[in-house]
Structure formats: C-alpha cells, structure tokens
Tab-separated table of C-alpha atoms and ligand atoms in Angstrom:
chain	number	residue	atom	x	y	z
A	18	UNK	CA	81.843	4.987	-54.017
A	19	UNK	CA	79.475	7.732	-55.035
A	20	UNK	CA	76.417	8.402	-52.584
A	21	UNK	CA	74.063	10.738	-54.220
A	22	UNK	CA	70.942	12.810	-53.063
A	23	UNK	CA	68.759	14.296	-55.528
A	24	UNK	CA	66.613	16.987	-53.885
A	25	UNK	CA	63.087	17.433	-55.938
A	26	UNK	CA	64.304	14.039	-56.868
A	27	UNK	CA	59.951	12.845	-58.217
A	28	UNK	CA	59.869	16.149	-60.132
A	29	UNK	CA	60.031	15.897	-64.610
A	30	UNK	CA	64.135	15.606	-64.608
A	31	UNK	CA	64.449	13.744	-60.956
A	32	UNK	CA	62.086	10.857	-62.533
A	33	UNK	CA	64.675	10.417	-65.309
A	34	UNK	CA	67.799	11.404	-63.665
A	35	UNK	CA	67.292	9.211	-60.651
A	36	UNK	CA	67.177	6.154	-62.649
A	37	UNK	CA	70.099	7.063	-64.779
A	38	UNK	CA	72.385	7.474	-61.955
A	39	UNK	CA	70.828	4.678	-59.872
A	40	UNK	CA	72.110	2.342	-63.152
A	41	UNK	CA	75.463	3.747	-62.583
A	42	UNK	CA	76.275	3.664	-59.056
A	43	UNK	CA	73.448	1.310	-57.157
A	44	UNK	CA	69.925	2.180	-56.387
A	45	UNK	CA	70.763	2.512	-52.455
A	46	UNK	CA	73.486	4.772	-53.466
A	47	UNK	CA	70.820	7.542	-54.859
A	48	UNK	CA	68.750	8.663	-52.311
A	49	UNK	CA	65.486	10.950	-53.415
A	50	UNK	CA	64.328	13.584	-51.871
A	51	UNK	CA	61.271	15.719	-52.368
A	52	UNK	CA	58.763	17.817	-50.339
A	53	UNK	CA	55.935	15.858	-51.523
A	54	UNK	CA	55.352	12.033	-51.418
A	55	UNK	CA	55.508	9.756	-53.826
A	56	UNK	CA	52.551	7.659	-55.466
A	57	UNK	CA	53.898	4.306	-54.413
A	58	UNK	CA	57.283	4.849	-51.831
A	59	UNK	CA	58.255	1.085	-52.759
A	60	UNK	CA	59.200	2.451	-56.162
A	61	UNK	CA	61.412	5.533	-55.592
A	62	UNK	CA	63.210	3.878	-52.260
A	63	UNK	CA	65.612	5.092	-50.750
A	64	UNK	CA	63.504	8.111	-50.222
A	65	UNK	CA	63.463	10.896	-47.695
A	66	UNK	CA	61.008	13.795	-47.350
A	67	UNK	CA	63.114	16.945	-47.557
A	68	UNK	CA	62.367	20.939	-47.687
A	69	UNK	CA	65.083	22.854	-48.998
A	70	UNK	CA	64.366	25.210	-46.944
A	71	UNK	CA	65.337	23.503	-43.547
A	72	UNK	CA	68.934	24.102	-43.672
A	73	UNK	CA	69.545	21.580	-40.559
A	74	UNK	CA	67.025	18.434	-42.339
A	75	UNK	CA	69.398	18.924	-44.934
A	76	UNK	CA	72.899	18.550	-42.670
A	77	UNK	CA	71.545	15.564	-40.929
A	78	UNK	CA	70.433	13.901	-44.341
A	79	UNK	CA	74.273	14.587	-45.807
A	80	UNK	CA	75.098	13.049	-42.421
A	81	UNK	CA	72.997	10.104	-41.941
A	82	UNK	CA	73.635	9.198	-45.588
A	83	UNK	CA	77.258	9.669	-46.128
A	84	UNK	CA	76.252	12.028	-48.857
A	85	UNK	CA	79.146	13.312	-51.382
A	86	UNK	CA	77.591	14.632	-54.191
A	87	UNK	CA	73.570	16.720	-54.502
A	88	UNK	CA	71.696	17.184	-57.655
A	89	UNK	CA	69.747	20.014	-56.178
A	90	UNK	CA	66.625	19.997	-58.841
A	91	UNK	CA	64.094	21.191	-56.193
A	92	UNK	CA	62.843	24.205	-58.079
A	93	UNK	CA	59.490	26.251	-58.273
A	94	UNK	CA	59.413	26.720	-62.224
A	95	UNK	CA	58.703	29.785	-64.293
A	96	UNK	CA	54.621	30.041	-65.020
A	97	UNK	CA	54.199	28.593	-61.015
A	98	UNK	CA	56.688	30.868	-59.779
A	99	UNK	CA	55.424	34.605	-61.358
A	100	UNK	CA	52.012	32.779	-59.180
A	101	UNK	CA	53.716	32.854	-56.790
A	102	UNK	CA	56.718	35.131	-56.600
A	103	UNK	CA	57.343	34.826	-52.831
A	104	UNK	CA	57.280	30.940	-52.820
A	105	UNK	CA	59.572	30.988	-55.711
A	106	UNK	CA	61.899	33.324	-53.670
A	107	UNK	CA	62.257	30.891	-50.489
A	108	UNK	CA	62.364	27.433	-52.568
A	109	UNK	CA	65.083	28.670	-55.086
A	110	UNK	CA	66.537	31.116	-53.630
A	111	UNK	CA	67.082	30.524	-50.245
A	112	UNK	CA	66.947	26.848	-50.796
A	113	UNK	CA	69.912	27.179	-52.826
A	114	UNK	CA	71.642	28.767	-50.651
A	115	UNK	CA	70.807	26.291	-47.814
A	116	UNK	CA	72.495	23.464	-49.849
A	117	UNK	CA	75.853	25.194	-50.559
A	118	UNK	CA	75.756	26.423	-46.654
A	119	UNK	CA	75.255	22.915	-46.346
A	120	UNK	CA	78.084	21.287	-48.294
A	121	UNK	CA	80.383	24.019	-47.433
A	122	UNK	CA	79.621	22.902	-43.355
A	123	UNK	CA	80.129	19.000	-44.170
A	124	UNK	CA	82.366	19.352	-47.096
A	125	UNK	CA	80.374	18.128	-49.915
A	126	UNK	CA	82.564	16.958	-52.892
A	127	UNK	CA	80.003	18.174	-55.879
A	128	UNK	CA	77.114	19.792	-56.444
A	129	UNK	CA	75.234	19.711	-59.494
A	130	UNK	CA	72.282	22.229	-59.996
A	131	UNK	CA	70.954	23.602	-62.621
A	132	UNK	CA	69.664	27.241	-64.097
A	133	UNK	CA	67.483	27.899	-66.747
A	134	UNK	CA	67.402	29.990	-70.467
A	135	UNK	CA	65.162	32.041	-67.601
A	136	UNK	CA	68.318	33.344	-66.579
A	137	UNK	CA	67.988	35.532	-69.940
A	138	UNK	CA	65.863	38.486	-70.445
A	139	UNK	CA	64.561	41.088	-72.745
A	140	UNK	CA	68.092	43.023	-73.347
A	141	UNK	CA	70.120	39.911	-73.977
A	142	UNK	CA	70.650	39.213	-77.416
A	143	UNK	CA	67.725	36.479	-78.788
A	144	UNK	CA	69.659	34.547	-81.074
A	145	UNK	CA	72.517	32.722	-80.901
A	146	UNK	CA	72.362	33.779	-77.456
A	147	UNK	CA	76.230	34.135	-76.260
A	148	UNK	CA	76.969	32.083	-72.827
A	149	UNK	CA	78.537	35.623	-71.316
A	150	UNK	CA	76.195	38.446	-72.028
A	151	UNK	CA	73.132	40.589	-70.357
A	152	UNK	CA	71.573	38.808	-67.487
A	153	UNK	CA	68.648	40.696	-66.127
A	154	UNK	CA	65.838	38.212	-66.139
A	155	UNK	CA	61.748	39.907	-65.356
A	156	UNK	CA	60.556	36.522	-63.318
A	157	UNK	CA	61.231	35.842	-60.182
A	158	UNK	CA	62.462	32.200	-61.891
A	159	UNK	CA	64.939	34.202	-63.713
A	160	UNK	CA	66.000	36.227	-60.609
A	161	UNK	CA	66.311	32.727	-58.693
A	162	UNK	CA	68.604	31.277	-61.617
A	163	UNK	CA	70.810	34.387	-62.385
A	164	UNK	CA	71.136	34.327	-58.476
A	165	UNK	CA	72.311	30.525	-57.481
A	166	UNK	CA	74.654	30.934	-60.729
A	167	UNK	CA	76.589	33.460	-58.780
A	168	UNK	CA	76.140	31.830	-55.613
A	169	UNK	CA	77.449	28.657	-57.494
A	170	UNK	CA	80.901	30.819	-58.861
A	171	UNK	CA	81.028	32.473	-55.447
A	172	UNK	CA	81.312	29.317	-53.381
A	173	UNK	CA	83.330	27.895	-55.986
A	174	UNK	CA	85.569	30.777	-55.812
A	175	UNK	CA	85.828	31.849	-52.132
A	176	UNK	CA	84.953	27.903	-50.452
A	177	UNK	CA	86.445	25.741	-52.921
A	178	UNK	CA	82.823	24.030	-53.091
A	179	UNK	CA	82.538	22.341	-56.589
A	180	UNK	CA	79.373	23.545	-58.171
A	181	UNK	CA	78.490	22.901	-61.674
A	182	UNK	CA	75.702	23.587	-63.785
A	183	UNK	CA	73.781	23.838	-67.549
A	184	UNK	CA	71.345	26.336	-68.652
A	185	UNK	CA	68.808	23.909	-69.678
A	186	UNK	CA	66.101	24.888	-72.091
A	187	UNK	CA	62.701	23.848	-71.806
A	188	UNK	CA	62.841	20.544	-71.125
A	189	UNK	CA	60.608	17.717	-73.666
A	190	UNK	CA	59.537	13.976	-71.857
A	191	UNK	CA	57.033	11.327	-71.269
A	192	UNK	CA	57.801	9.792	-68.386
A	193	UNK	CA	56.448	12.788	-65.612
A	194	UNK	CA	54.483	15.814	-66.429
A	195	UNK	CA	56.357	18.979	-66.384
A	196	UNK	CA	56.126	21.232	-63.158
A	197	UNK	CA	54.707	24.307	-64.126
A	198	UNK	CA	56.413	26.419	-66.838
A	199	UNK	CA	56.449	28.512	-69.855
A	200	UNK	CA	57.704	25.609	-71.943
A	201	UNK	CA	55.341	23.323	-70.816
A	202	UNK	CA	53.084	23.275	-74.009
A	203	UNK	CA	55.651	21.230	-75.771
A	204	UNK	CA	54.912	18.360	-73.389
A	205	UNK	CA	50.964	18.752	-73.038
A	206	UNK	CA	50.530	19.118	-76.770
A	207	UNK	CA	51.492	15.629	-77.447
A	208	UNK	CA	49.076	13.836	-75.048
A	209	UNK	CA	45.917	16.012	-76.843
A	210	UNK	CA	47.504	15.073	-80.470
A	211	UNK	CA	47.396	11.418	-79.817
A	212	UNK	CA	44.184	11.119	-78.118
A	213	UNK	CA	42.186	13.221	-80.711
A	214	UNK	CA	41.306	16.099	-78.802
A	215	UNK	CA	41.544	19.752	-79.787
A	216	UNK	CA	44.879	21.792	-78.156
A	217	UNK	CA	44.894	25.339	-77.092
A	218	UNK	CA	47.949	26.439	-76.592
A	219	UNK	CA	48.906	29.583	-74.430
A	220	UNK	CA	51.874	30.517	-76.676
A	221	UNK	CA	51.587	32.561	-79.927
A	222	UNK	CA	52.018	30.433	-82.645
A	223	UNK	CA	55.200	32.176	-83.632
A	224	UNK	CA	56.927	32.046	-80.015
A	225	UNK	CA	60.070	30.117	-81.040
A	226	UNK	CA	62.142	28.766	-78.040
A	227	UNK	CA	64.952	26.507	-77.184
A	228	UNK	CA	64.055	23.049	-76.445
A	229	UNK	CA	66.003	20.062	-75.403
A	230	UNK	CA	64.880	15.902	-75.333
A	231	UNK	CA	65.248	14.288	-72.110
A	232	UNK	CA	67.799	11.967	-72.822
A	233	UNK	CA	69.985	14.883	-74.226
A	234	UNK	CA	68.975	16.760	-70.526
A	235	UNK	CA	70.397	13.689	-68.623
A	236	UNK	CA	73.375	13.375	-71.093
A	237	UNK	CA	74.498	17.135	-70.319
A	238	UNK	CA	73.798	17.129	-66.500
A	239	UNK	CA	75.586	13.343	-65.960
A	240	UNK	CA	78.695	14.565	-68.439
A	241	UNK	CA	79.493	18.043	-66.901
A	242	UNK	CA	79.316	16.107	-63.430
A	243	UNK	CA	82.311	13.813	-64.815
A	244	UNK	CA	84.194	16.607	-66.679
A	245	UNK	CA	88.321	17.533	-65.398
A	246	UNK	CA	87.569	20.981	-63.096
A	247	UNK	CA	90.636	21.972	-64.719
A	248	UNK	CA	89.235	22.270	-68.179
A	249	UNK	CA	86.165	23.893	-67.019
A	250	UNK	CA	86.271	28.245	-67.272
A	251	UNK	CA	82.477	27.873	-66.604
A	252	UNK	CA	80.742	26.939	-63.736
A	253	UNK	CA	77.364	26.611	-63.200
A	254	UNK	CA	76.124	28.704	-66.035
A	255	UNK	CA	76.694	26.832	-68.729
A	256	UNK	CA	74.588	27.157	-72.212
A	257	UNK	CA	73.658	23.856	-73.657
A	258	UNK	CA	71.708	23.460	-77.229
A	259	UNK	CA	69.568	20.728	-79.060
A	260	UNK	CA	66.877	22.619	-80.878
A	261	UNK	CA	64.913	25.523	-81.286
A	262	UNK	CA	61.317	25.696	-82.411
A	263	UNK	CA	57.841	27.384	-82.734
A	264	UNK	CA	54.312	25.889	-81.788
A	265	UNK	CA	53.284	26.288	-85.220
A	266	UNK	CA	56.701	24.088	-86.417
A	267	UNK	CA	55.784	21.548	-83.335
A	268	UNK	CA	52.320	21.224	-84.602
A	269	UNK	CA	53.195	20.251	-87.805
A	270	UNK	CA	55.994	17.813	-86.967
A	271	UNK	CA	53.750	15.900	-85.187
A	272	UNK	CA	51.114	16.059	-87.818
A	273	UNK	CA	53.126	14.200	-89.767
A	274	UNK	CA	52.090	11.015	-87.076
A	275	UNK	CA	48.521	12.188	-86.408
A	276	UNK	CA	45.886	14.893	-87.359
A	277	UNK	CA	44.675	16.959	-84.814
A	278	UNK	CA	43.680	20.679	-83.898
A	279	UNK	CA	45.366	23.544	-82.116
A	280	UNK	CA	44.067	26.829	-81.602
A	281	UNK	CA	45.793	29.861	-79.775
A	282	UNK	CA	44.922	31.473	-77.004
A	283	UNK	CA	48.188	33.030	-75.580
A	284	UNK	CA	48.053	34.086	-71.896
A	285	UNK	CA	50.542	35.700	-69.177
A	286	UNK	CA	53.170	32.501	-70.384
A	287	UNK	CA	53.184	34.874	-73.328
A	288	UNK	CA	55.080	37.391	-71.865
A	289	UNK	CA	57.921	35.342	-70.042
A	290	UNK	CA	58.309	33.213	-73.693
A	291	UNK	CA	59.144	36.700	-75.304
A	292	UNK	CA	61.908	37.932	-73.186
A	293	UNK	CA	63.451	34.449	-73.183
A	294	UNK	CA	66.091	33.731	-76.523
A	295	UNK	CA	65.138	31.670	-79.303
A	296	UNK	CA	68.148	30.193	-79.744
A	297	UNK	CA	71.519	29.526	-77.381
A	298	UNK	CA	74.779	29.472	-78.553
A	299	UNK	CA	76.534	26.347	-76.190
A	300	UNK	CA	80.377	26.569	-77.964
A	301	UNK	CA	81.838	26.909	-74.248
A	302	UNK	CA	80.071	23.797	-73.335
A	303	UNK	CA	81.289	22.108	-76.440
A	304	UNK	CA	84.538	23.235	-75.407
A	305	UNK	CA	85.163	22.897	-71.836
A	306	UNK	CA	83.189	19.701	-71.580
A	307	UNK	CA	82.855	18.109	-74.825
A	308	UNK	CA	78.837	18.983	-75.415
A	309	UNK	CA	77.050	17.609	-78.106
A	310	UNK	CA	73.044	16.964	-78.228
A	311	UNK	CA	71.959	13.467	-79.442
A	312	UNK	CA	68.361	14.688	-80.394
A	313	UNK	CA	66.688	17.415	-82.607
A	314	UNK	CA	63.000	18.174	-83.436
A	315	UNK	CA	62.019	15.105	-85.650
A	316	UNK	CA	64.032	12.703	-84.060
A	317	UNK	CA	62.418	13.926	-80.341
A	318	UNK	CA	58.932	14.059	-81.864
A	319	UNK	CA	59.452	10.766	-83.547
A	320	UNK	CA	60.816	9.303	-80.381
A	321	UNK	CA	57.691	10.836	-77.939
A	322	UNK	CA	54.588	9.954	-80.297
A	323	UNK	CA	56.079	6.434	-80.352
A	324	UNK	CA	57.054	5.836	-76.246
A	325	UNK	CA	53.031	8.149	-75.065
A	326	UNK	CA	51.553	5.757	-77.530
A	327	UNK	CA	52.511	3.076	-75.377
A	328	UNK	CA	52.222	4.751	-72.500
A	329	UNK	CA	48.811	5.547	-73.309
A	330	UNK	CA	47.737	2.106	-74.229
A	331	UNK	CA	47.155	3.468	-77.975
B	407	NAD	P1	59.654	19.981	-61.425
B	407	NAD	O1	58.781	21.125	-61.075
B	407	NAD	O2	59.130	18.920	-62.312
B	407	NAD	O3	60.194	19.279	-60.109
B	407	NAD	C1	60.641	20.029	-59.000
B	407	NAD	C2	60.470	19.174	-57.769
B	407	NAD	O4	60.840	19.974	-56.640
B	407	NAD	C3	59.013	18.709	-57.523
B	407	NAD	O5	58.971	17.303	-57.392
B	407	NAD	C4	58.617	19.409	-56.237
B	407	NAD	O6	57.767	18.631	-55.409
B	407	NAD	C5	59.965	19.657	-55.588
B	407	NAD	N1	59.956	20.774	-54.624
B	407	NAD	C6	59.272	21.924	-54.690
B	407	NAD	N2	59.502	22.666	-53.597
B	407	NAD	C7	60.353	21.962	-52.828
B	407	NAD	C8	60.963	22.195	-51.563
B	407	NAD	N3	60.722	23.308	-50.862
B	407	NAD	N4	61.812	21.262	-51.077
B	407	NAD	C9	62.052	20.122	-51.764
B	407	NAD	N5	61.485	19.825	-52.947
B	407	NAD	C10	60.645	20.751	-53.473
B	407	NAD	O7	61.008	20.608	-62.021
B	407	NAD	P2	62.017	19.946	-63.062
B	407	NAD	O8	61.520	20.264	-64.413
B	407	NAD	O9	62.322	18.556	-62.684
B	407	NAD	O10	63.275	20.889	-62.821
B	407	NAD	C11	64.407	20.501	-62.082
B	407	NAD	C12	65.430	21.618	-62.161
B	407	NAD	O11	65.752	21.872	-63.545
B	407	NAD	C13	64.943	22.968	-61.601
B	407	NAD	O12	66.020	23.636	-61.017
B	407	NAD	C14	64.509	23.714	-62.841
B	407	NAD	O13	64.591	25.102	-62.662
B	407	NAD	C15	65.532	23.228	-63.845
B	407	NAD	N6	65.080	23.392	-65.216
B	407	NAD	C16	64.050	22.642	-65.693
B	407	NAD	C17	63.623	22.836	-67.003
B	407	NAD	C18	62.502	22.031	-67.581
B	407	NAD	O14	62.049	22.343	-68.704
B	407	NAD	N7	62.002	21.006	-66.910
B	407	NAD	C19	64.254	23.788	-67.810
B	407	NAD	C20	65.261	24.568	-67.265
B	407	NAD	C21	65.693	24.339	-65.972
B	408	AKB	C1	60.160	26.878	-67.581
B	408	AKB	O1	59.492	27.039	-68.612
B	408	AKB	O2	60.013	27.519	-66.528
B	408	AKB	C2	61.277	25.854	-67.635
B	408	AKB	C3	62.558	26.524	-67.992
B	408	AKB	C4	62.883	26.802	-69.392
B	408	AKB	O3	63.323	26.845	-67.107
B	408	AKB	N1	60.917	24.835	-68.551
C-alpha cells in the first residue's frame, strides 16, 4: 500500500495531482503538505503544515505517516524567485536537499520531483532542445532546477535513493492559479478573454515557449513514477513535450471562442522567456518511459474556454 506526501501539495500541480493520486490509492493515503493553509482544511484532509526547510518536521512527518513515496512540488517559481533570489535559494535549494537527506535517513522508496525548461539557458540550443546539452540557467529558478537534478542523479547514484523527474514546461490549468512564473500569461489570459476585459500581457508577442495541459502534466509525473528503473538511463531530468506556442498564436486560438483585446507591454518576464527554448525535444522520455502528450494547442484551448466558462458561472 502506497502512502504518499505531496509537499506544496495546494500549489497549481498539487491541486490536480493530489486528487489524481488520491483516486488511485485512497484519500487518507495522500497526505498534503504546504507552508500555507488551505481555504477550507475539510477539503484537502489529510493535511499537515510543512516547511521544506525544517529538515526534522519533515523526518517526523515520513515517520508519523508511514510515508514511502514524496512528490516534492514545494517550489518558489521563476518571475517570484528572480524577486526574490535568496528565498528561492532556501525553498528549492536547500529544501531539496532536506527531502533526499530525509529519505536517505528513513529509507524512502521514491521520490518524485520535478525541474523545469528553467533548467535551460541562453547557450543551449532553442529548438528542438536535446534532453543532454548546455545547462547554465541566469535565474536563480534555473540554478535551483539544474541543481536538485544533480542532487537527484547523485543520491540515486551514491544512496540508491530512487529519484525521478520531468522537465515540465510551463504548465496550462483552471482549477488553481499559477504560482508566480514566466509562463503564467497563458493561464491569466484566458480569465480576461472570457470576461470581456482588455489583456496586457508581459511577453512580446513573438516569445514562443513550450507549454503543456494539465492533464498531460499529471499523465507524465504519475507514468514516470510507475516506469521499470531498469529501463530508465534518465533520472530526474527528463524532457517532456506537448506544444509550443507564441502569445500572438494563443490569442488567436482563443479568438476563435471569443473576441477580446491584448496589448503588450513586456517586462523583466521578458528576459527569463528569451533564454528559455521554444521547443523540447522529449525522444528519451518516449523511450525510456513510453511518453506521449494527450493534448496540443486547440484541443487545450478548446478544453479551458469550455471548463473557466463554468467555472466562472458564464
Ligand atoms: P506553485 O507555486 O503553484 O505551488 C508551490 C507550492 O509550494 C505553493 O502552494 C506554496 O505555498 C508551497 N511552498 C512554498 N514555499 C514552501 C515551503 N518553504 N515549504 C513548503 N511549501 C512551500 O507551483 P506549481 O506550479 O504547483 O509547481 C510545482 C512544481 O512543479 C515546482 O517544483 C515547479 O518548479 C515545477 N514546475 C511547475 C511548472 C508550472 O508551469 N506550473 C513548470 C515547470 C516546473
Ligand atoms: C515558470 O514560468 O517559472 C514555470 C516553469 C516553466 O518552470 N512555469
């Protein structure tokens, strides 16, 4: 019997993931866990508050919970985390490390975390992006994700501590906001489009990035947890595809649903969006695990306008 902890568990992914897995194995099985409370704690039980950064709180939890397997998704994301480049530092980094340190100590059977395309940066090759090539990221994001990768291969390596993980790109849902990164226009946009109002968006028009549907995000992170170690060369740096597109080809997808206008007023996002790729080549996960996305850009937009017009009461 599986007894989960997702860490950062009320964050954009947690709010999907958590009820995914709770489906599979139980809803006392998955036990959240966030820094911050949640809205209403009768909805999200069994939940714990947790900072990653308190190696012991997060022994004890493992402990008191029987805990074999951590989704670590506590993160500080890219736009938040060049605000705050020290914060970012402690959360991701050293709350990364404080998770393997603490399923190496009480022998933890998986860990599932994942990086970012953030691991990327301006030398590495911006299309088709290879899964092995430059990794020398300019946020401290990036740093963070380059960083736990190796962690990930070295504990792997040297503890025997199974850590797997995808590169996810920026990450497209309705059920929780995103937490405060460069990709995050590609959520907002869609709740200005179907209320009427006017969009400014702080990417160029032309700032094409990789972009991935939720239920293709849950589908990658869920299937690489089940996948043979055997077959996997990869660890926890694992490129994963769905789509790639521009604000301007966003904008008029969803046009196509319901008139509204953008204007663009790029800011420091700008900057982090250009030394990210604009497309990802994902053959090793396709190989080692079977990867393939369910979703691309008119079947996602499709799928959004219809479940935030509901959500919205429109
Ligand atoms: P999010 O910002 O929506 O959620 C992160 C959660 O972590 C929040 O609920 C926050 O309260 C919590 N948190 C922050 N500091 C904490 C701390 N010290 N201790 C415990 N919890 C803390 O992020 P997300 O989009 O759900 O991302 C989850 C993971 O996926 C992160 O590792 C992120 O880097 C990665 N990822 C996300 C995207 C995306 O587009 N959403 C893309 C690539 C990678
Ligand atoms: C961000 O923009 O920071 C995230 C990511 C791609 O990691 N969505």
């Amino acid at each position: 019997m599986k007894r989960i902890i997702v860490t950062g568990g009320l964050g954009q992914i947690g709010s999907e993931l958590v009820p995914f897995l709770r489906d599979k194995y139980g809803r006392e099985n998955v036990i959240v866990a966030d820094i911050r409370a949640p809205e209403n704690v009768e909805d999200v039980e069994p939940f714990i508050t947790l900072d990653v950064r308190d190696e012991e709180k997060i022994i004890k939890v493992i402990k008191e919970y029987n805990v074999d397997t951590i989704y670590h998704l506590a993160a500080i994301l890219s736009a938040r985390g060049e605000q705050n480049p020290q914060l970012a530092f402690n959360v991701n980094i050293v709350g990364m490390h404080n998770i393997l340190e603490a399923g190496r100590k009480t022998n933890i059977e998986r860990i599932m975390v994942p990086s970012s395309i953030a691991a990327f940066g301006p030398e590495t090759p911006k299309d088709n992006t290879p899964n092995d090539t430059v990794l020398k990221p300019r946020t401290m994001y990036g740093v963070s994700k380059v960083t736990g990768e190796l962690l990930a291969l070295y504990y792997w390596e040297k503890y025997g501590l199974d850590v797997r993980g995808v590169r996810y790109p920026g990450i497209i849902s309705w059920k929780a906001p995103p937490g405060g990164g460069t990709t995050d226009y590609a959520v907002e946009i869609f709740y200005y489009a179907l209320k009427g109002e006017k969009y400014t968006c702080f990417l160029r028009e032309d700032a094409t990035l990789p972009m991935m549907y939720m239920p293709d995000a849950i589908k990658a992170i869920t299937m690489l947890a089940e996948a043979p170690s055997d077959n996997l060369v990869h660890r926890a740096d694992f490129n994963i595809a769905a789509m790639s597109f521009s604000p301007k080809e966003l904008v008029e997808e969803i046009r196509k649903y319901v008139d509204f206008e953008v204007e663009y007023k790029p800011d420091y996002r700008q900057k982090i969006a250009d030394s990210w790729p604009r497309s990802i080549d994902d053959s090793a996960a396709r190989k080692e695990w079977g990867w393939n996305p369910d979703y691309d850009m008119a079947s996602m937009v499709k799928d959004m306008v219809k479940n935030l017009k509901k959500k919205l009461g429109l």
